[in-house]
CSV table of C-alpha atoms in Angstrom, one decimal:
chain,number,residue,atom,x,y,z
T,180,MET,CA,15.1,-36.6,39.9
T,181,LEU,CA,14.5,-36.1,35.6
T,182,ASN,CA,16.9,-34.9,33.5
T,183,PRO,CA,16.1,-31.9,30.3
T,184,ALA,CA,15.9,-34.6,28.2
T,185,GLN,CA,14.0,-38.0,30.3
T,186,VAL,CA,11.4,-35.4,30.1
T,187,LEU,CA,11.8,-34.5,26.2
T,188,PHE,CA,11.4,-38.0,25.2
T,189,PHE,CA,8.2,-38.9,27.6
T,190,PHE,CA,6.4,-36.3,26.2
T,191,THR,CA,6.8,-38.0,22.7
T,192,LEU,CA,6.3,-40.9,23.9
T,193,LEU,CA,2.8,-39.4,24.9
T,194,LEU,CA,2.8,-37.3,21.5
T,195,GLY,CA,3.1,-41.4,20.0
T,196,THR,CA,0.1,-42.4,21.8
T,197,LEU,CA,-2.3,-39.4,21.0
T,198,ILE,CA,-1.1,-39.7,17.4
T,199,THR,CA,-1.7,-43.2,17.5
T,200,PHE,CA,-5.0,-43.0,18.3
T,201,SER,CA,-6.2,-40.1,16.9
T,202,SER,CA,-5.1,-41.2,13.0
T,203,SER,CA,-7.2,-41.5,10.5
T,204,SER,CA,-5.1,-44.3,9.0
T,205,TRP,CA,-2.9,-47.4,9.6
T,206,PHE,CA,-0.2,-45.7,8.3
T,207,THR,CA,0.2,-43.3,10.8
T,208,ALA,CA,-1.0,-45.2,13.5
T,209,TRP,CA,2.1,-46.6,13.3
T,210,LEU,CA,4.4,-43.9,12.4
T,211,GLY,CA,2.7,-43.1,16.4
T,212,LEU,CA,3.3,-46.8,18.0
T,213,GLU,CA,7.0,-46.1,16.3
T,214,LEU,CA,8.0,-42.5,17.7
T,215,ASN,CA,6.1,-44.1,21.6
T,216,LEU,CA,9.3,-47.3,20.9
T,217,LEU,CA,12.2,-45.0,20.1
T,218,SER,CA,10.7,-42.7,22.8
T,219,PHE,CA,11.0,-44.9,25.2
T,220,ILE,CA,13.7,-46.9,24.9
T,221,PRO,CA,15.5,-43.9,26.3
T,222,ILE,CA,13.4,-43.5,29.7
T,223,ILE,CA,14.5,-47.5,29.6
T,224,SER,CA,18.6,-46.7,29.6
T,225,SER,CA,19.0,-45.9,32.9
T,226,LYS,CA,22.9,-45.4,34.4
T,227,SER,CA,21.9,-46.5,37.8
T,228,ASN,CA,20.9,-50.2,36.4
T,229,GLN,CA,22.9,-52.4,35.2
T,230,TYR,CA,20.3,-54.5,33.6
T,231,SER,CA,18.6,-51.4,31.7
T,232,ALA,CA,20.5,-52.3,28.7
T,233,GLU,CA,19.2,-55.5,28.1
T,234,ALA,CA,16.2,-54.3,28.8
T,235,ALA,CA,16.2,-51.7,27.0
T,236,LEU,CA,17.0,-53.9,23.7
T,237,LYS,CA,15.1,-56.7,24.2
T,238,TYR,CA,11.9,-54.0,24.1
T,239,PHE,CA,13.1,-53.2,21.3
T,240,LEU,CA,13.3,-56.3,19.3
T,241,ILE,CA,10.5,-57.3,20.1
T,242,GLN,CA,8.5,-53.8,19.3
T,243,ALA,CA,10.7,-53.9,16.2
T,244,LEU,CA,9.2,-57.5,15.6
T,245,GLY,CA,5.5,-56.5,16.2
T,246,SER,CA,6.2,-53.2,14.1
T,247,ALA,CA,7.5,-55.8,11.2
T,248,ILE,CA,4.6,-57.6,11.2
T,249,ILE,CA,2.2,-55.7,11.0
T,250,LEU,CA,4.2,-53.6,7.9
T,251,SER,CA,4.3,-57.4,6.4
T,252,SER,CA,0.4,-57.5,6.4
T,253,ALA,CA,-0.1,-54.6,4.4
T,254,PRO,CA,1.1,-56.9,1.0
T,255,SER,CA,-1.3,-59.2,1.6
T,256,PHE,CA,-4.5,-57.2,1.5
T,257,LEU,CA,-2.7,-55.4,-1.9
T,258,LEU,CA,-2.0,-58.3,-3.4
T,259,PHE,CA,-4.3,-61.3,-1.9
T,260,GLU,CA,-7.2,-58.8,-1.1
T,261,SER,CA,-7.1,-60.6,2.3
T,262,SER,CA,-8.0,-59.2,5.1
T,263,PRO,CA,-4.6,-58.8,7.9
T,264,ASN,CA,-6.7,-58.2,10.4
T,265,LEU,CA,-5.1,-61.8,12.3
T,266,LEU,CA,-1.9,-60.5,11.5
T,267,ILE,CA,-2.2,-56.7,12.6
T,268,CYS,CA,-4.5,-58.4,15.7
T,269,LEU,CA,-0.9,-61.1,16.7
T,270,ALA,CA,0.9,-58.0,16.2
T,271,LEU,CA,-0.3,-55.5,18.6
T,272,LEU,CA,-0.8,-59.1,20.9
T,273,LEU,CA,3.5,-59.0,21.1
T,274,LYS,CA,3.3,-55.6,21.4
T,275,THR,CA,1.1,-55.2,24.2
T,276,GLY,CA,3.0,-58.4,26.1
T,277,ALA,CA,-0.4,-60.6,25.8
T,278,ALA,CA,0.5,-64.2,25.7
T,279,PRO,CA,1.2,-66.4,24.2
T,280,VAL,CA,3.2,-63.7,23.2
T,281,HIS,CA,4.3,-63.1,26.6
T,282,PHE,CA,7.9,-64.5,26.9
T,283,TRP,CA,9.4,-61.1,27.0
T,284,PHE,CA,7.4,-58.8,29.7
T,285,PRO,CA,7.9,-60.3,32.6
T,286,SER,CA,12.7,-60.4,31.9
T,287,VAL,CA,12.1,-56.6,30.6
T,288,MET,CA,10.0,-55.6,33.8
T,289,GLU,CA,12.4,-56.9,36.1
T,290,GLY,CA,15.6,-55.0,34.6
T,291,MET,CA,13.7,-51.9,34.7
T,292,ASN,CA,13.6,-49.9,38.2
T,293,TRP,CA,9.9,-48.8,39.6
T,294,PRO,CA,9.5,-45.8,37.0
T,295,GLN,CA,9.7,-47.1,33.7
T,296,CYS,CA,8.0,-50.3,34.9
T,297,ILE,CA,4.5,-48.0,35.2
T,298,ILE,CA,4.8,-46.4,32.2
T,299,LEU,CA,6.0,-50.4,30.7
T,300,MET,CA,2.6,-51.3,32.6
T,301,THR,CA,-0.1,-48.6,32.1
T,302,ILE,CA,0.9,-46.1,28.8
T,303,GLN,CA,2.4,-48.5,26.6
T,304,LYS,CA,-0.6,-50.6,26.4
T,305,ILE,CA,-3.0,-47.8,25.4
T,306,ALA,CA,-2.3,-47.3,21.9
T,307,PRO,CA,-2.3,-50.9,21.1
T,308,MET,CA,-5.3,-51.8,22.6
T,309,LEU,CA,-6.8,-48.8,20.8
T,310,MET,CA,-5.3,-50.7,18.1
T,311,LEU,CA,-7.0,-53.5,18.3
T,312,SER,CA,-10.6,-52.4,18.8
T,313,TYR,CA,-10.4,-51.4,15.4
T,314,THR,CA,-9.4,-54.8,14.2
T,315,HIS,CA,-12.8,-56.0,15.9
T,316,SER,CA,-13.6,-59.4,13.6
T,317,PRO,CA,-15.2,-62.5,13.9
T,318,GLN,CA,-11.8,-63.0,12.1
T,319,THR,CA,-10.1,-62.4,15.1
T,320,LEU,CA,-12.6,-63.1,17.4
T,321,SER,CA,-10.9,-66.5,17.9
T,322,LEU,CA,-8.0,-65.2,18.8
T,323,ILE,CA,-9.5,-62.5,21.3
T,324,PHE,CA,-10.7,-65.4,23.1
T,325,PHE,CA,-7.3,-67.8,22.5
T,326,ALA,CA,-5.6,-64.4,23.9
T,327,SER,CA,-7.4,-63.6,27.0
T,328,ILE,CA,-7.7,-68.0,28.2
T,329,ALA,CA,-4.3,-67.9,27.8
T,330,SER,CA,-3.2,-64.9,29.7
T,331,SER,CA,-5.2,-65.6,32.3
T,332,LEU,CA,-4.6,-69.0,33.1
T,333,ILE,CA,-0.8,-67.9,32.6
T,334,GLY,CA,-1.0,-64.8,34.4
T,335,SER,CA,-2.6,-67.2,37.4
T,336,ILE,CA,0.1,-69.7,37.3
T,337,SER,CA,3.3,-68.6,36.5
T,338,GLY,CA,3.2,-65.8,39.2
T,339,LEU,CA,2.4,-68.1,42.1
T,340,ASN,CA,6.5,-69.3,41.4
T,341,GLN,CA,8.1,-65.9,41.2
T,342,THR,CA,10.3,-63.8,44.4
T,343,LEU,CA,10.8,-60.9,42.9
T,344,ILE,CA,7.9,-57.8,42.7
T,345,ARG,CA,8.4,-56.4,39.5
T,346,LYS,CA,7.6,-60.6,37.9
T,347,ILE,CA,4.7,-60.4,39.6
T,348,MET,CA,3.8,-57.6,39.4
T,349,ALA,CA,4.3,-58.4,35.0
T,350,TYR,CA,2.4,-61.8,35.5
T,351,SER,CA,0.0,-59.0,37.0
T,352,SER,CA,-0.1,-57.3,33.8
T,353,ILE,CA,-0.7,-60.2,32.1
T,354,ASN,CA,-4.0,-61.6,33.9
T,355,HIS,CA,-5.5,-58.5,33.9
T,356,MET,CA,-4.5,-57.9,30.1
T,357,ALA,CA,-7.4,-61.2,30.0
T,358,TRP,CA,-10.7,-59.3,31.4
T,359,MET,CA,-9.4,-55.8,29.0
T,360,LEU,CA,-9.4,-58.4,25.4
T,361,ALA,CA,-12.5,-59.8,27.3
T,362,ALA,CA,-13.8,-55.7,28.0
T,363,ILE,CA,-12.7,-55.0,24.5
T,364,HIS,CA,-14.5,-57.0,23.1
T,365,ILE,CA,-17.8,-56.1,25.2
T,366,ASN,CA,-17.6,-52.3,23.9
T,367,GLU,CA,-14.0,-49.7,24.5
T,368,MET,CA,-15.7,-47.6,27.1
T,369,MET,CA,-15.4,-51.2,29.5
T,370,TRP,CA,-12.6,-51.2,28.0
T,371,MET,CA,-11.6,-47.4,29.4
T,372,THR,CA,-12.8,-48.1,32.9
T,373,TYR,CA,-11.6,-51.3,33.5
T,374,PHE,CA,-7.3,-49.3,31.8
T,375,LEU,CA,-8.0,-46.5,34.3
T,376,VAL,CA,-9.4,-48.3,37.5
T,377,TYR,CA,-5.5,-51.7,36.7
T,378,SER,CA,-3.5,-48.3,36.7
T,379,LEU,CA,-4.6,-46.3,39.0
T,380,ILE,CA,-3.7,-49.4,41.7
T,381,SER,CA,-1.3,-51.1,39.8
T,382,SER,CA,0.7,-47.3,39.3
T,383,SER,CA,0.3,-46.3,44.2
T,384,ILE,CA,1.7,-49.6,44.2
T,385,ALA,CA,4.6,-48.8,41.8
T,386,LEU,CA,5.2,-46.1,44.0
T,387,ILE,CA,4.4,-48.1,47.3
T,388,MET,CA,7.6,-50.1,45.6
T,389,HIS,CA,10.0,-46.8,44.8
T,390,SER,CA,9.5,-45.1,47.9
T,391,GLN,CA,10.7,-47.6,49.8
T,392,GLN,CA,13.1,-49.4,47.5
T,393,ILE,CA,12.3,-53.1,47.5
T,394,PHE,CA,12.2,-55.2,45.2
T,395,HIS,CA,13.1,-58.9,46.3
T,396,PHE,CA,10.0,-61.2,48.1
T,397,ASN,CA,11.6,-61.5,51.5
T,398,GLN,CA,12.4,-57.4,51.8
T,399,LEU,CA,8.6,-56.7,52.4
T,400,SER,CA,9.1,-58.0,56.0
T,401,SER,CA,12.4,-56.0,56.8
T,402,HIS,CA,13.2,-53.2,58.2
T,403,ASN,CA,12.2,-51.2,54.9
T,404,PHE,CA,8.5,-50.2,55.9
T,405,LYS,CA,8.4,-47.2,57.7
T,406,THR,CA,5.5,-47.3,59.6
T,407,PRO,CA,3.2,-50.6,60.1
T,408,GLY,CA,0.1,-48.1,57.6
T,409,ILE,CA,3.0,-47.9,54.3
T,410,LYS,CA,2.2,-52.2,55.6
T,411,MET,CA,-1.9,-52.1,55.3
T,412,VAL,CA,-1.4,-49.2,52.7
T,413,THR,CA,0.1,-52.2,50.9
T,414,LEU,CA,-2.2,-55.7,51.8
T,415,ILE,CA,-5.4,-53.1,50.7
T,416,SER,CA,-3.0,-52.5,47.4
T,417,PHE,CA,-2.8,-56.2,46.3
T,418,LEU,CA,-6.0,-57.6,47.7
T,419,SER,CA,-7.7,-54.2,45.6
T,420,LEU,CA,-5.3,-54.9,42.5
T,421,GLY,CA,-7.0,-58.3,42.4
T,422,GLY,CA,-10.7,-56.9,42.3
T,423,LEU,CA,-11.6,-58.4,46.2
T,424,PRO,CA,-14.8,-56.2,46.9
T,425,PRO,CA,-15.4,-53.7,48.9
T,426,PHE,CA,-11.9,-52.2,47.2
T,427,LEU,CA,-12.1,-50.5,43.5
T,428,GLY,CA,-10.0,-52.7,41.4
T,429,PHE,CA,-13.6,-54.9,42.0
T,430,ILE,CA,-16.2,-52.1,40.3
T,431,PRO,CA,-14.4,-53.0,36.6
T,432,LYS,CA,-14.5,-56.6,37.0
T,433,TRP,CA,-18.0,-56.8,37.9
T,434,LEU,CA,-18.8,-54.8,35.3
T,435,VAL,CA,-17.4,-57.3,32.7
T,436,ILE,CA,-18.5,-60.6,34.6
T,437,GLN,CA,-22.2,-58.9,34.3
T,438,GLU,CA,-21.8,-57.9,30.5
T,439,LEU,CA,-20.4,-62.0,29.5
T,440,SER,CA,-22.8,-63.2,31.6
T,441,ASN,CA,-25.8,-61.3,29.9
T,442,ASN,CA,-23.3,-62.2,26.4
T,443,LYS,CA,-23.8,-66.2,27.9
T,444,ALA,CA,-19.9,-66.6,27.0
T,445,PHE,CA,-20.0,-68.8,30.4
T,446,ILE,CA,-16.6,-71.1,29.4
T,447,TRP,CA,-14.9,-67.6,29.0
T,448,LEU,CA,-16.5,-65.7,32.3
T,449,SER,CA,-15.5,-69.0,34.6
T,450,ILE,CA,-12.0,-69.1,33.1
T,451,LEU,CA,-11.7,-65.9,34.4
T,452,LEU,CA,-12.9,-65.9,37.8
T,453,ILE,CA,-10.8,-69.3,38.2
T,454,SER,CA,-7.4,-67.2,37.3
T,455,ALA,CA,-8.6,-64.0,39.9
T,456,LEU,CA,-8.9,-66.1,43.3
T,457,ILE,CA,-5.4,-68.0,41.8
T,458,THR,CA,-4.2,-64.1,41.7
T,459,LEU,CA,-5.7,-63.2,45.0
T,460,PHE,CA,-3.8,-66.1,46.6
T,461,TYR,CA,-0.4,-64.8,45.2
T,462,TYR,CA,-1.5,-61.2,46.4
T,463,LEU,CA,-2.0,-62.5,49.6
T,464,ARG,CA,1.6,-64.9,49.7
T,465,VAL,CA,3.3,-61.3,49.0
T,466,THR,CA,1.9,-59.5,52.0
T,467,LEU,CA,0.4,-61.7,54.8
T,468,SER,CA,3.9,-62.1,55.2
T,469,THR,CA,4.5,-59.0,56.1
T,470,LEU,CA,1.7,-58.4,58.5
T,471,THR,CA,2.5,-61.0,60.9
T,472,LEU,CA,6.0,-60.8,60.9
T,473,SER,CA,7.1,-58.1,63.0
T,474,SER,CA,9.8,-56.3,61.3
T,475,PRO,CA,11.9,-53.8,64.1
T,476,LYS,CA,10.6,-50.7,65.7
T,477,ILE,CA,12.0,-47.3,63.9
T,478,LYS,CA,11.1,-43.6,65.5
T,479,ASN,CA,11.5,-42.3,62.1
T,480,THR,CA,8.3,-40.4,61.2
T,481,LEU,CA,7.2,-40.3,57.9
T,482,PRO,CA,7.7,-37.0,55.5
T,483,SER,CA,4.6,-34.9,54.7
T,484,SER,CA,4.9,-36.3,51.1
T,485,SER,CA,4.9,-39.9,52.2
T,486,LYS,CA,1.7,-38.8,53.9
T,487,THR,CA,-0.2,-37.3,51.1
T,488,LEU,CA,0.8,-40.0,48.8
T,489,LEU,CA,-0.9,-43.4,51.5
T,490,SER,CA,-3.7,-40.9,51.7
T,491,SER,CA,-4.5,-40.4,48.5
T,492,ILE,CA,-3.8,-44.2,47.2
T,493,LEU,CA,-6.5,-45.5,50.6
T,494,PHE,CA,-9.0,-42.9,49.4
T,495,ILE,CA,-7.9,-44.6,45.8
T,496,ASN,CA,-9.1,-47.6,47.3
T,497,PHE,CA,-11.8,-47.7,49.1
T,498,PHE,CA,-14.2,-44.8,47.1
T,499,PRO,CA,-16.7,-47.2,45.2
T,500,ILE,CA,-17.4,-46.8,50.0
T,501,PHE,CA,-17.5,-43.4,49.8
T,502,LEU,CA,-19.5,-42.5,46.6
T,503,PRO,CA,-22.7,-43.9,47.3
T,504,LEU,CA,-21.7,-42.1,50.7
T,505,SER,CA,-21.2,-39.3,48.6
T,506,LEU,CA,-24.8,-39.4,46.6
T,507,THR,CA,-26.3,-39.6,49.3
T,508,PHE,CA,-25.3,-36.8,50.8
T,509,PHE,CA,-25.8,-34.2,47.2
T,510,THR,CA,-29.4,-35.8,47.1
């Protein structure tokens, strides 16, 4: 159960995000980032997790470094009349955990509980990504291109030898950052579509892992899963996160692929597609063991809340199949 202090810090975290993307100046946006940071630190801290203090300290130091880089870009604009977009873009890439400045993201994810991991993978990326769209210029295009390519390769290859589920989700988030950087290069609406779908799918996987208290690869084939239905929903969610049709995760990737091909960015698109295939491989490696290995039969029935969660996740992932049927029904 959430205590009142955590609820208060969660709302101030949302307030900091709201201040950032509704501000009219860089200084106000920076204040929103700082409010967001100071609100997330107490949420990370947990007495039940002995690694939460280490994760909170790492997160604070990295985010403080990013904020210091943003502040240091102001004198370069005032004294030398040069554009600070490159420094600000680099600081925002550091805050979002994009490669090649991704080194802090998996270790911080490993020291958190699953609810905090959901916040780190979703809400904490909103404000820096929107500020990143403000720095869009010919100078930052090459930096965003390099960060997207590096995130796709590092996020896919580094996740192959991982056995901890939180680290697998961390490298998956880095890989999806490559697609989001490509989407935000196209336009903000494309990024919003991709980010919303990614948030839904990654949150559904984290909620399943939290409900079953799964943290390691070996636990997936144990008796933690109460029914075979949870195994199937987990497999579908991972395949949807990898962008396999006809699941929901395929739609935003399809839109990005279409726009990149229209813009003749075939090298960028090819590397993103190759990395997506590698991520699908380690998603299948995670989920096929749970389907092929039999687990002990447990007679306990699922509570109604778990059944509602599974039904909602199934509907979310199969939404692209239901959408044409609903459109033909209403027309």
